[in-house]
Structure formats: structure tokens, C-alpha cells
Short mmCIF file of C-alpha atoms and ligand atoms in Angstrom, two decimals:
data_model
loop_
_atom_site.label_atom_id
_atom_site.label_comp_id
_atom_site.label_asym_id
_atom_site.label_seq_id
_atom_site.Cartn_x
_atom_site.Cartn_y
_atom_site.Cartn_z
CA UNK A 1 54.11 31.04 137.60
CA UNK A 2 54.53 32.82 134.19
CA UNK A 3 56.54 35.74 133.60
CA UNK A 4 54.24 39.04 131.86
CA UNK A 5 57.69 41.02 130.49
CA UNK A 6 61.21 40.61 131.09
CA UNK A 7 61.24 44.17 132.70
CA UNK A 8 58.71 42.83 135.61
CA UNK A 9 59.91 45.77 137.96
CA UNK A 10 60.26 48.84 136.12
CA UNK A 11 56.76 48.12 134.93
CA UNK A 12 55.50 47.66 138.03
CA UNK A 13 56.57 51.19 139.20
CA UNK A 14 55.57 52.81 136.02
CA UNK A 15 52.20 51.36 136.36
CA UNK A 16 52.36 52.64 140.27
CA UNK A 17 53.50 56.16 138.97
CA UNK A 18 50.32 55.94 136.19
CA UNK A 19 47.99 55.10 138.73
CA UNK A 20 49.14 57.25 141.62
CA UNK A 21 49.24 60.20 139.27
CA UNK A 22 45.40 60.27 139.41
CA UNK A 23 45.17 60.29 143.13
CA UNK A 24 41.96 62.44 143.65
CA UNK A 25 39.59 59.01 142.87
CA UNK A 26 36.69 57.99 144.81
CA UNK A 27 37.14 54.85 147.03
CA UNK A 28 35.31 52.94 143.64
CA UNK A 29 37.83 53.97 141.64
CA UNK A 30 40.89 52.84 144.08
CA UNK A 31 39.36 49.31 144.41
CA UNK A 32 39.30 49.30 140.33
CA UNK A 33 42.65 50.24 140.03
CA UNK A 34 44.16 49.11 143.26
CA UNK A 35 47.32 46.50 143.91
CA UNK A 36 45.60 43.95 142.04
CA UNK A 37 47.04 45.09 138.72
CA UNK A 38 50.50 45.29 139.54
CA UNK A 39 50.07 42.32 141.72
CA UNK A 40 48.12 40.73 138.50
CA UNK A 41 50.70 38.25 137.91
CA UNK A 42 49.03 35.54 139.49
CA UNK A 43 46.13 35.97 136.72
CA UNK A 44 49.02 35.10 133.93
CA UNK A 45 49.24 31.44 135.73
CA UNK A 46 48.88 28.75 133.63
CA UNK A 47 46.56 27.13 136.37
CA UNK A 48 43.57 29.68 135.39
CA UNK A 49 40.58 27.21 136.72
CA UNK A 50 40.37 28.97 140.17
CA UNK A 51 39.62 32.49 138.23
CA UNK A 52 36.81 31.25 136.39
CA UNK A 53 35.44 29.08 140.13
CA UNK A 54 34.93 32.48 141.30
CA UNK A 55 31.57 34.27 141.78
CA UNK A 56 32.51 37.45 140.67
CA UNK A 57 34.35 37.58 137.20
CA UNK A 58 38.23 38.69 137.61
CA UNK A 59 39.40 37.63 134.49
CA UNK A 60 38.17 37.34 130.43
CA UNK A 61 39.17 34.76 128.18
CA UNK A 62 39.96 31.30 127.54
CA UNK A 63 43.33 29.13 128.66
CA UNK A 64 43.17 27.07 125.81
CA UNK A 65 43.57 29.79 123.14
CA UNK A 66 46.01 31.68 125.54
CA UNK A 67 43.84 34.63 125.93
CA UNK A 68 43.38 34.98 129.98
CA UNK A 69 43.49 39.25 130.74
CA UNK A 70 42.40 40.42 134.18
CA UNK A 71 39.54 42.31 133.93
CA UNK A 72 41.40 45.18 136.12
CA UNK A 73 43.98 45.65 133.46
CA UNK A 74 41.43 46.06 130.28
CA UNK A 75 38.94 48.37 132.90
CA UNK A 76 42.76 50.37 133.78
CA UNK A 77 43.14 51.21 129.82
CA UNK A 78 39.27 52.01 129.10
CA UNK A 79 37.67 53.51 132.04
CA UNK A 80 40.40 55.76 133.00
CA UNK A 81 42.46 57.63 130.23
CA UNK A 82 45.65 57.73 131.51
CA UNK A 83 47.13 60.08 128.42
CA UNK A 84 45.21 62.84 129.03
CA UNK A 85 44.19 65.60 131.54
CA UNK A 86 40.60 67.22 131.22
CA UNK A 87 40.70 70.39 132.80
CA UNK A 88 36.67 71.46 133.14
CA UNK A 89 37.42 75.04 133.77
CA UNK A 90 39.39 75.60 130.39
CA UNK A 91 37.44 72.55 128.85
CA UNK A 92 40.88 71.23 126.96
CA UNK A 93 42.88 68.19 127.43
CA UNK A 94 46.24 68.10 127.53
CA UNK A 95 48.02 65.17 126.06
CA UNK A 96 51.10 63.56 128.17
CA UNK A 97 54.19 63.73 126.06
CA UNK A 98 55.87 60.68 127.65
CA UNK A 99 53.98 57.53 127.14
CA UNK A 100 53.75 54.29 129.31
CA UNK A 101 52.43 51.37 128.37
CA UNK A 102 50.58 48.43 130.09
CA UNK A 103 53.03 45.27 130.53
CA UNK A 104 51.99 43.09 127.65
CA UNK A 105 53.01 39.21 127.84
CA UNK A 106 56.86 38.11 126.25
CA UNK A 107 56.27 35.84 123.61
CA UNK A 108 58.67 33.16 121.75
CA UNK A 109 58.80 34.06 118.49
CA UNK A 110 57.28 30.56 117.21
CA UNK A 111 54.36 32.03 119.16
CA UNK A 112 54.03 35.86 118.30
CA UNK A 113 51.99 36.16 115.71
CA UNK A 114 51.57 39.66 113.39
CA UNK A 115 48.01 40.27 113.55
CA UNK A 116 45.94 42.45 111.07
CA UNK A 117 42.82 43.89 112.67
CA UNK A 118 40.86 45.92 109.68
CA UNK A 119 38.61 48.29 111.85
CA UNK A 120 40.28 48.13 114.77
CA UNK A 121 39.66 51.66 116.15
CA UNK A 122 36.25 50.37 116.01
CA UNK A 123 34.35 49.39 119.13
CA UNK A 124 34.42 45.68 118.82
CA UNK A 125 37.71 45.96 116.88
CA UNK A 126 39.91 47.89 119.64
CA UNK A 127 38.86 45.49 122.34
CA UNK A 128 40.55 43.20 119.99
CA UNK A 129 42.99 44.62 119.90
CA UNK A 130 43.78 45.05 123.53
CA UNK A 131 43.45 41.26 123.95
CA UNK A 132 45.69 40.90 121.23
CA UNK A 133 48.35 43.21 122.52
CA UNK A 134 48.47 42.08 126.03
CA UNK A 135 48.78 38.24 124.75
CA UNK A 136 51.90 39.77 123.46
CA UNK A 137 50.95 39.58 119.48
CA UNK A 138 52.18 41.90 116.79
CA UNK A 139 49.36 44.44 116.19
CA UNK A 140 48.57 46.42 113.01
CA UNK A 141 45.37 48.24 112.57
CA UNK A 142 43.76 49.58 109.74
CA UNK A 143 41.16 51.78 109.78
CA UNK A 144 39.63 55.02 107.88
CA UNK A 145 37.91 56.44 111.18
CA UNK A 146 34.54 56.87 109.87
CA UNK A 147 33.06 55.39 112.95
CA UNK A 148 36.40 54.30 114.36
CA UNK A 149 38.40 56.60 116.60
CA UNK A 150 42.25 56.90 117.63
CA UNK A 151 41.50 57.39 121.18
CA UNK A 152 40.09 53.47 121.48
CA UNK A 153 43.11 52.92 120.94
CA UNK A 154 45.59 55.63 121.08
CA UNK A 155 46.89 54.00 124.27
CA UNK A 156 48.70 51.21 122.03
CA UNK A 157 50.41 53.93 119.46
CA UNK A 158 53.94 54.15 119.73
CA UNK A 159 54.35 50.89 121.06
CA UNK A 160 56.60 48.47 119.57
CA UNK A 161 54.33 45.68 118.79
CA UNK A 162 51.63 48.30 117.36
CA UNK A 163 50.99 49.62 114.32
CA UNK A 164 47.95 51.88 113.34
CA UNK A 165 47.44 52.65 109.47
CA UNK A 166 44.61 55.40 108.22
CA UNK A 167 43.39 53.43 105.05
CA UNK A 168 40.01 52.67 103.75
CA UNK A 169 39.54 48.47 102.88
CA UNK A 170 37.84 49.03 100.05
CA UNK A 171 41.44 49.95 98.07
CA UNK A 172 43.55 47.09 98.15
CA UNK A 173 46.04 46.67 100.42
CA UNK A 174 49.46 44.34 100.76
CA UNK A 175 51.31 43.55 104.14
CA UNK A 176 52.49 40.19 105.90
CA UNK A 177 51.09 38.92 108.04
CA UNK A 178 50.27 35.53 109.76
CA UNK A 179 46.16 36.68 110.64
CA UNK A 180 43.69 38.56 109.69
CA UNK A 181 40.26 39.63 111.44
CA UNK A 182 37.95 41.79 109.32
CA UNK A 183 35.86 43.81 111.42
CA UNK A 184 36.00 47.24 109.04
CA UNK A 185 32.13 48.15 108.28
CA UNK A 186 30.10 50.63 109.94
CA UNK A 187 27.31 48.51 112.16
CA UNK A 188 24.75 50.53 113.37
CA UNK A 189 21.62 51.21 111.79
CA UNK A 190 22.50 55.07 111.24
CA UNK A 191 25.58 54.70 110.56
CA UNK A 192 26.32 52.46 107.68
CA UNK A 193 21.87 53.88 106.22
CA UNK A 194 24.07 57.22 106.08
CA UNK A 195 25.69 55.74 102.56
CA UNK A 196 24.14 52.81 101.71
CA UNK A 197 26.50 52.05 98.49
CA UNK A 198 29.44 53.07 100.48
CA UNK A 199 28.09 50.10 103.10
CA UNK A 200 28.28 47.54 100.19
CA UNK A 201 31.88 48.47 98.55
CA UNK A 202 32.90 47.92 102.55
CA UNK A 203 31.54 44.58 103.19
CA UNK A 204 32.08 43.75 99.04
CA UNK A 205 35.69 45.12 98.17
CA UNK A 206 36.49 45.48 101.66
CA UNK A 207 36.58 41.62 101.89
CA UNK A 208 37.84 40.73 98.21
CA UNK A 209 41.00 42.77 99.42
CA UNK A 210 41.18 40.95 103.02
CA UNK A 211 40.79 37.83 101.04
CA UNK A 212 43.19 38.36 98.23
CA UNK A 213 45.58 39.35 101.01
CA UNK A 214 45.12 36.35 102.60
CA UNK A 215 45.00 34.47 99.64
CA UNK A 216 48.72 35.92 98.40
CA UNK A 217 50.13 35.19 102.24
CA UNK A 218 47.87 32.61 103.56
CA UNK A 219 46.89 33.82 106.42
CA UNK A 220 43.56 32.85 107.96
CA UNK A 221 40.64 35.15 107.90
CA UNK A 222 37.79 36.18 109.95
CA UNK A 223 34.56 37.14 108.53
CA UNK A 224 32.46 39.39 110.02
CA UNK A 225 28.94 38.46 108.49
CA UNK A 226 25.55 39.25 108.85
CA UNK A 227 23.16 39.02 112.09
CA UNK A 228 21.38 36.00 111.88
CA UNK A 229 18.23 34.64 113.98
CA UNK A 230 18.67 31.44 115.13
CA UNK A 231 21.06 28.13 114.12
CA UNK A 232 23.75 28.80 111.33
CA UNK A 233 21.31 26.81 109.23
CA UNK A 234 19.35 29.30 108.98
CA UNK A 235 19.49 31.11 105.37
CA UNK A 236 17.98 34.58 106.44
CA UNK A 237 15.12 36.57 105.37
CA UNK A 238 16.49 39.66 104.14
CA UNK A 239 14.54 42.35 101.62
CA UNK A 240 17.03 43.15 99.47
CA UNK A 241 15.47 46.59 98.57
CA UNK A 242 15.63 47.86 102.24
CA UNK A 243 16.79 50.39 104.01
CA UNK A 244 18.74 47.52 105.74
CA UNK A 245 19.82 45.41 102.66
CA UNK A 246 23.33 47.49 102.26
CA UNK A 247 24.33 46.08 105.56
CA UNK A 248 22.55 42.72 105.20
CA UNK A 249 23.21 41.69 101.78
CA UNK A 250 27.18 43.06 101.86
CA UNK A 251 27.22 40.64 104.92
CA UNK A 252 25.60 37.70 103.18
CA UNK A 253 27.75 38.35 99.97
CA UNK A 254 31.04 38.38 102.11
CA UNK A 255 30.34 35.09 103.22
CA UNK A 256 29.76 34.08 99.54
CA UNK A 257 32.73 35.15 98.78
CA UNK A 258 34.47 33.93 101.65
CA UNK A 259 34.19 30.46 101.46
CA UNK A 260 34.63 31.11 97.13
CA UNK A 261 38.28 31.85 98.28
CA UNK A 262 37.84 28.96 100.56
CA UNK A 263 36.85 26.53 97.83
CA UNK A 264 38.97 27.72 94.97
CA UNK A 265 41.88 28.69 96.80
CA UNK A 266 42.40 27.26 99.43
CA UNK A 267 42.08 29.96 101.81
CA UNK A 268 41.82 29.53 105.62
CA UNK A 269 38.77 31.25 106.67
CA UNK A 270 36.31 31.44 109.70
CA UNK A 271 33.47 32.83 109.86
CA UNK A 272 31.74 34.31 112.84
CA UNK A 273 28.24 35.86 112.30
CA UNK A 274 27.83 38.66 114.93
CA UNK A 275 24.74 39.17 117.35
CA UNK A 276 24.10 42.50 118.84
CA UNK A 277 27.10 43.55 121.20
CA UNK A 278 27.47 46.37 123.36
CA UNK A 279 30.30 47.49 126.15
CA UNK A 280 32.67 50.36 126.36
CA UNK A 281 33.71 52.25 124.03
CA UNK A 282 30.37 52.10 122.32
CA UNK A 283 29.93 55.74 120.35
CA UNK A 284 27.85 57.31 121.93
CA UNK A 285 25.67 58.94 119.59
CA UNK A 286 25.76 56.29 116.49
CA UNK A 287 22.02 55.66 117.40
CA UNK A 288 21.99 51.99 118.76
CA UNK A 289 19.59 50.90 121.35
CA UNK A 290 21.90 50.21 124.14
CA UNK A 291 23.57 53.70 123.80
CA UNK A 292 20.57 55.76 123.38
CA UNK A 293 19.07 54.01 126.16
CA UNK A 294 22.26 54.83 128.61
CA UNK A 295 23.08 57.97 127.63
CA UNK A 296 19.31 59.00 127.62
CA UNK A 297 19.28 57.71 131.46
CA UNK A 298 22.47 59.50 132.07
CA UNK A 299 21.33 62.87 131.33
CA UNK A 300 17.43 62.12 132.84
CA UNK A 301 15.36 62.26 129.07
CA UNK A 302 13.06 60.24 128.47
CA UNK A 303 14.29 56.67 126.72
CA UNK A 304 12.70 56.25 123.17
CA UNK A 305 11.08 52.92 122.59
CA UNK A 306 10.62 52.67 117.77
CA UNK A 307 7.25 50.37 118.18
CA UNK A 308 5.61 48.61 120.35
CA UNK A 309 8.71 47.74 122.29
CA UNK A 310 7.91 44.27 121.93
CA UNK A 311 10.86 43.45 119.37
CA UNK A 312 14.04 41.38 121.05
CA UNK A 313 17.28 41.46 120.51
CA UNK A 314 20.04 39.40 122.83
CA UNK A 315 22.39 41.60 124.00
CA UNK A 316 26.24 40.04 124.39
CA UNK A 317 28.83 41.72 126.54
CA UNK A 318 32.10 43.00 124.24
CA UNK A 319 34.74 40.46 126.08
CA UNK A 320 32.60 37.48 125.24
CA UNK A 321 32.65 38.19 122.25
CA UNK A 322 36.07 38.88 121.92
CA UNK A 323 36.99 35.85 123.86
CA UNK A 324 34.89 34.02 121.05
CA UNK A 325 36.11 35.75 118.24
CA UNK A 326 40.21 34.65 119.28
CA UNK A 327 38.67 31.01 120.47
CA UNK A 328 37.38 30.51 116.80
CA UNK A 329 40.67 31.79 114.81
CA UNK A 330 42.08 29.55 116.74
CA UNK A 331 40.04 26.54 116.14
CA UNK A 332 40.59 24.48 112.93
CA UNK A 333 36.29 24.92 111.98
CA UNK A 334 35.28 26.49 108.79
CA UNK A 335 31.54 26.98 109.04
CA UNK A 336 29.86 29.97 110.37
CA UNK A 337 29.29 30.06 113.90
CA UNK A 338 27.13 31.92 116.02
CA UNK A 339 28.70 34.49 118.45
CA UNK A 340 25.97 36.12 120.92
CA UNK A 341 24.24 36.18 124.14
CA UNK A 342 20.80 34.06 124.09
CA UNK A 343 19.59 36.06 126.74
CA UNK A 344 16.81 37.58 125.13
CA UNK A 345 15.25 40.82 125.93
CA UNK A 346 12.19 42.97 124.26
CA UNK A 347 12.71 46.78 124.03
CA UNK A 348 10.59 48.09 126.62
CA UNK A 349 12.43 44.87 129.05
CA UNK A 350 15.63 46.29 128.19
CA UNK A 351 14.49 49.97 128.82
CA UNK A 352 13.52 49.05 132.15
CA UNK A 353 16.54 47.21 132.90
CA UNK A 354 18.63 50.24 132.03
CA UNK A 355 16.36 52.71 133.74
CA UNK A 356 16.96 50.40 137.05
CA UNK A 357 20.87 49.71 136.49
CA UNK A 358 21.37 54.03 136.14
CA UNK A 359 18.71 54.39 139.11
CA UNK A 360 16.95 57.17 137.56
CA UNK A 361 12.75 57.99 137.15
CA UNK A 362 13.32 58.64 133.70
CA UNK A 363 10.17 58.07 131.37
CA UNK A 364 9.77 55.91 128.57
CA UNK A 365 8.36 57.11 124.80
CA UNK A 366 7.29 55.63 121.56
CA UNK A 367 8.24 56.63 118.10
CA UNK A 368 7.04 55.34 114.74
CA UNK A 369 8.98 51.72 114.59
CA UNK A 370 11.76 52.04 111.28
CA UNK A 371 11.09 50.03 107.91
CA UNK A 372 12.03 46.70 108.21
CA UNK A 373 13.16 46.31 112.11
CA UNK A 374 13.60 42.82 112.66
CA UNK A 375 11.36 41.77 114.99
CA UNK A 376 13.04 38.81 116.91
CA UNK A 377 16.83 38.26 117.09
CA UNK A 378 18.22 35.39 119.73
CA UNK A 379 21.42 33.48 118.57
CA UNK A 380 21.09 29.63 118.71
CA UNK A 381 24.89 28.81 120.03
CA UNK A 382 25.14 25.23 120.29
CA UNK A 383 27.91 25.33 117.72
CA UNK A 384 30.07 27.80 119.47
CA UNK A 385 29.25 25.79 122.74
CA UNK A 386 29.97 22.32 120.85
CA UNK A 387 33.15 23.72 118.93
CA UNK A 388 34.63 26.15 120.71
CA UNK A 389 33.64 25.78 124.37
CA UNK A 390 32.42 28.88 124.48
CA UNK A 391 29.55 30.98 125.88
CA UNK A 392 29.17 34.29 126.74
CA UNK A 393 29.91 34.25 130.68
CA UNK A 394 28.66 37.90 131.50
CA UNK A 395 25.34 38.34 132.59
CA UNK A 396 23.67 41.60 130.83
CA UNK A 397 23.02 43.18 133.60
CA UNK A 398 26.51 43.24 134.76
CA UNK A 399 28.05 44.24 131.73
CA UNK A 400 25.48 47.29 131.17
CA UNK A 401 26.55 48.33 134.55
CA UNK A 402 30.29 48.72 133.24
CA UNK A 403 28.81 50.57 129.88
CA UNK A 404 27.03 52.71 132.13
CA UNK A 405 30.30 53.05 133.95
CA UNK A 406 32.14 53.89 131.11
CA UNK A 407 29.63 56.21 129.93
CA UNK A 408 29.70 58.13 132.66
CA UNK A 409 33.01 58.49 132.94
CA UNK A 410 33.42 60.05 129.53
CA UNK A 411 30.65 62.78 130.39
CA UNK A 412 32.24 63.54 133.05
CA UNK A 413 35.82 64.02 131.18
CA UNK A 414 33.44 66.19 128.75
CA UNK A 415 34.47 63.70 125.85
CA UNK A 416 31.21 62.88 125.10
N1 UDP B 501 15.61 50.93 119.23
C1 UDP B 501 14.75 51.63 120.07
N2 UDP B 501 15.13 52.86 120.52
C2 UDP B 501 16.33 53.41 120.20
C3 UDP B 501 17.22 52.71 119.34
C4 UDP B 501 16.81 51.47 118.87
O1 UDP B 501 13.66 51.16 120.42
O2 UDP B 501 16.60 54.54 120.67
C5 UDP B 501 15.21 49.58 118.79
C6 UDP B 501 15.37 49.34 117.29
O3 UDP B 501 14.20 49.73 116.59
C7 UDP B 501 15.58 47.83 117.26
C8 UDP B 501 16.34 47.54 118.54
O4 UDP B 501 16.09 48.67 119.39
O5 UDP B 501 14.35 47.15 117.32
C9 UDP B 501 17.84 47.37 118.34
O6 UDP B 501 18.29 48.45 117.56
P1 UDP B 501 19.83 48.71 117.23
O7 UDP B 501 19.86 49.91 116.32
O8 UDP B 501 20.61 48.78 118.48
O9 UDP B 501 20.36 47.44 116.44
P2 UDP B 501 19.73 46.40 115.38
O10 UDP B 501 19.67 45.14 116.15
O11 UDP B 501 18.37 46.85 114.96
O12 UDP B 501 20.71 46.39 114.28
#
């Protein structure tokens, strides 16, 4: 059995004290955050096979790149703010001065890494980060909260192993560190369309500097490049003109540049190329299918389908991909490699799923389809499979029924 912190027992009753402290929960909410987390240690055990026998998933990650979380601990910090109190009638929120945090695992110091996550306030970024923490890393986060925000994760400030720096990537930037996973750029369609050139000095600059970094402290990098349909052969079909090219072709550039540093100085990169992700913590307004969809259902208006509805996407669950992300830093491969969910949906099948999963009689309607909408996305992940032994283990539906979770949650703290 493996120890989480030296301080096992004081933890334990702050955790009680945190969790008893918001006592007025349905019985839902007491199974989520019930004696399984302080009894959790079980889930640290080096003999993780029996989690991952189960039917029902208990626990993300992988054993081999020392990433195993229960599921109850990373649902403890995200569906249930435990630094705040909403009170409806006043509509404010009161912030608790003294702060606790979740036990995070005691590392030897051969093994604690310092970890720089560049847009981790992000979505994808600060479930990163989490993982990262609770393995027991050294956390610092840099982000200039244009679509990142301090609450994903304001539970981590103040915390020894945490840093969190306001800073934009696209000024350069010097620190030491032993990794480095570049995540900073805006990825939703709205979102990085609302200043296209800014978009490109992200994914451009933003990367020269993570690389130069790298390259003066040889650290290994993560790339966070374009889309693509289909096998990492694949060379894209992007029009560079588009309303979608600042995202695209600063994505397809980074990985230029990337594997430049790679081949000229010897930098140790990886490079993961993204399919569509959703999960907690999505914002809800930035305009992306899966969060339009929910919140739509949520507050009973009708979903909006752009086109025919007949365009797919594959939709991967946020711990999957984080569990991919950590597997592949951790692996000695320097090609690209997939990272998504081949569980392909089209629009209008993925409007009915959500319409079923928030059990609501909400209608669906068209708008005009926007320039240049892919029309088929599906990730080919034999590579990832092959490489990293990995594949996304959460089936859609169950991970939209934690967004949808989550999302209702927030409405109902009024934060969204
Ligand atoms: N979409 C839609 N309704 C919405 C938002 C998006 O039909 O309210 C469509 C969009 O046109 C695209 C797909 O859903 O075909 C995925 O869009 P998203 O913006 O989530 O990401 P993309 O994969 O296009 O970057």
C-alpha cells in the first residue's frame, strides 16, 4: 500500500471538515463525495489492475506513467467548489479565508518534477493540472486569462507545489523547469475568429518562446497542434484564407517549428494533435457544440443545429485526454500522435443524444452552416493505441452526463 502525504490523518479530517461543511446535499451528492475519498487510499496502490476490471470507472489514468487519480477526488475539486459560498438571496459569494487543500501524493525528489503548463487556467489545461498536482509534481501555470479563468484552478493557489503567473506566451519568458506542455491558444471557433492575428502570434511566438525555453533548459515539450482527420499521415486540407486558417495554419506552423528545434537543436519534443474534447469546466458560452447544446437543454431552448446536421465530429472525454497527454510526455516518441475519441457522431446524432442525457422535449433548429466547417472529423488512433497503450476509456455518453452535471451545478451556484 502507498502512502498519499506524510500527514495521512490531519488530511483526512480536513477533508471530513470540507465535506461535512456542505451538509445540506442530496443523497447524489453524498454518494459523490462520501467515505470513498478519504478512504481513497486503496486507489494509490501500486496493484491498480482491479480498478480498471471494474464496470463502472473509479479511477483515470495510467500505472505505467504514474498517473492513477480516483475519479471521486477530481469530481470533489470540480463539481463542488469548496472555497466559496453562493448565497442566492444576496447573489454574492463569499470566499473562505482559510484554505485546505486536497492530499496530493509525496514524491522523492529524483521523481518530482517542476512542470510548466502554458494555459493552464484553460479547460483542457487545468485538468492538467490537477493530475499533475495530485501525482505530487511541481506546478507553475501561465496564463493571460483570455479564455482561461482562476477559478479552474483557484483551488491549487497558495499551495506549495503551485504556482500561477498572469503572462501572455507570446512575450518571451525564462524559468526552470524539467517540462513543459503548451496548451496556451484560444480553441473554439469564436473565440480565437474574435482576433484572428492575435490567434497566430499565440500558436507562432507563443511556441518559439516555449521552444527557446526549452531549448536554453532542455526540457521536453508538448505541442498542441492542429485537428487533424484521420492517421498522422495525413497532411491536412486547410484554406489558408479562412475564417479558420488563424487557428489551423498557427497549429500546422507550430509543428513546423517544433520539430525545426527538434532537428537543429536537439530539443525533446512531442507532439499531440488534439481532437474535439469536452468535460467540465468547459466555458460555457465560448460557442462550441457540446456547450451550446447542454446549456441550451439546461435552460429548455431550442438546440441550434449550423447545416444540415450531418457534419461529425468525435467527441473525447477531458480525462482521456489528459491521461494521453501525460502517457505521451512520458514516452520516448517524437512523431505526432493522435489524441481523440473515434466514436463518431453527426450533429443532429449528438443533439439527440444530449436532448436524451438532460431528459428534456427541447426542439431542434437550423442555422446557415459557417464558412469552411469541416465536414468529417474522426481521429485514426492506432498510434496512440500502438505507442502509448492508450485509448480513450469513457464512453460519450457517460462523460456528457458529468458535463451536464457540472453544468448544472454552476447554474445553480449562479456562476454561469
Ligand atoms: N455546431 C452546431 N451548433 C452549435 C455549435 C456548433 O451545429 O451551436 C456545429 C459546428 O458547425 C461544427 C460542429 O458543431 O460542425 C462542432 O463545432 P465546434 O465549434 O464545437 O468545434 P469545431 O470542431 O468546429 O472546431
Amino acid at each position: 500500500m502507498s502512502t498519499i502525504v506524510n500527514d495521512t490523518d490531519s488530511t483526512e479530517s480536513k477533508c471530513n471538515n470540507l465535506m461535512n461543511s456542505n451538509n445540506d446535499k442530496s443523497k447524489e451528492t453524498e454518494d459523490l463525495y462520501s467515505d470513498k475519498i478519504r478512504d481513497g487510499q486503496w486507489f494509490w496502490n501500486t496493484n491498480t489492475e482491479q480498478i480498471f476490471s471494474q464496470d463502472t470507472i473509479v479511477a483515470v489514468g495510467h500505472p505505467s506513467a504514474k498517473s492513477v487519480v480516483p475519479l471521486e477526488l477530481l469530481r470533489y475539486i470540480y463539481l463542488q467548489p469548496h472555497d466559496r459560498i453562493y448565497d442566492p438571496k444576496t447573489h454574492t459569494i463569499s470566499y473562505l479565508q482559510t484554505r485546505t487543500y486536497l492530499p496530493v501524493k509525496s514524491l522523492p525528489p529524483r521523481e518530482k518534477k517542476r512542470i510548466l503548463v502554458t494555459g493552464g487556467a484553460g479547460f483542457v489545461g487545468s485538468h492538467l493540472v490537477d493530475r499533475l498536482m495530485l501525482m505530487g509534481h511541481e506546478v507553475i501555470v501561465i496564463d493571460n486569462f483570455f479564455t482561461g479563468r482562476k477559478n479552474n484552478v483557484g483551488h491549487w493557489i497558495g499551495h506549495p507545489n503551485f504556482e500561477l503567473i498572469r503572462h501572455d506566451v507570446v512575450d518571451p519568458f525564462l524559468i526552470e523547469v524539467d517540462q513543459i506542455y503548451h496548451l496556451a491558444c484560444p480553441a473554439s471557433p469564436p473565440h480565437y475568429q474574435y482576433n484572428p492575428i492575435k490567434t497566430v502570434k499565440t500558436s507562432v511566438m507563443g511556441t518559439i518562446n516555449m521552444l527557446g525555453l526549452a531549448k536554453r533548459v532542455k526540457a521536453q515539450v508538448y505541442g498542441d497542434p492542429e485537428e487533424h482527420p484521420q492517421a498522422e499521415t495525413y497532411w491536412g486540407n486547410v484554406n489558408p484564407i479562412g475564417p479558420r486558417a488563424c487557428y489551423d495554419e498557427g497549429k500546422r506552423v507550430a509543428e513546423t517549428l517544433t520539430y525545426a528545434y527538434m532537428n537543429q537543436d536537439c530539443v525533446d519534443v512531442r507532439v499531440a494533435r488534439i481532437f474535439n474534447t469536452f468535460g467540465p469546466r468547459m466555458n460555457a458560452n465560448d460557442g462550441r457544440v457540446v456547450s451550446n447544446f447542454i446549456m441550451q437543454a439546461l435552460k429548455g431552448e431550442d438546440l441550434t443545429i449550423y447545416g444540415d446536421g450531418l457534419q461529425t465530429r468525435s467527441f473525447q472525454y477531458v480525462h482521456d485526454l489528459v491521461d494521453g497527454l501525460i502517457l505521451l510526455m512520458n514516452a520516448d516518441y517524437k512523431e505526432p500522435i493522435n489524441l481523440g475519441n473515434p466514436d463518431e457522431y453527426t450533429i443532429r446524432e449528438f443533439a439527440e443524444l444530449i436532448i436524451n442525457e438532460v431528459n428534456t422535449s427541447c426542439k431542434i433548429k437550423t442555422l446557415p452552416a459557417p464558412k469552411d466547417d469541416p465536414k468529417k472529423r474522426r481521429p485514426d488512433i492506432r498510434r496512440a493505441e500502438q505507442i502509448l497503450g492508450w485509448k480513450p476509456r469513457w464512453p460519450v455518453k457517460q462523460g456528457i452526463g458529468e458535463t451536464v452535471k457540472y453544468f448544472q451545478r454552476q447554474l445553480e451556484a449562479g456562476l454561469i
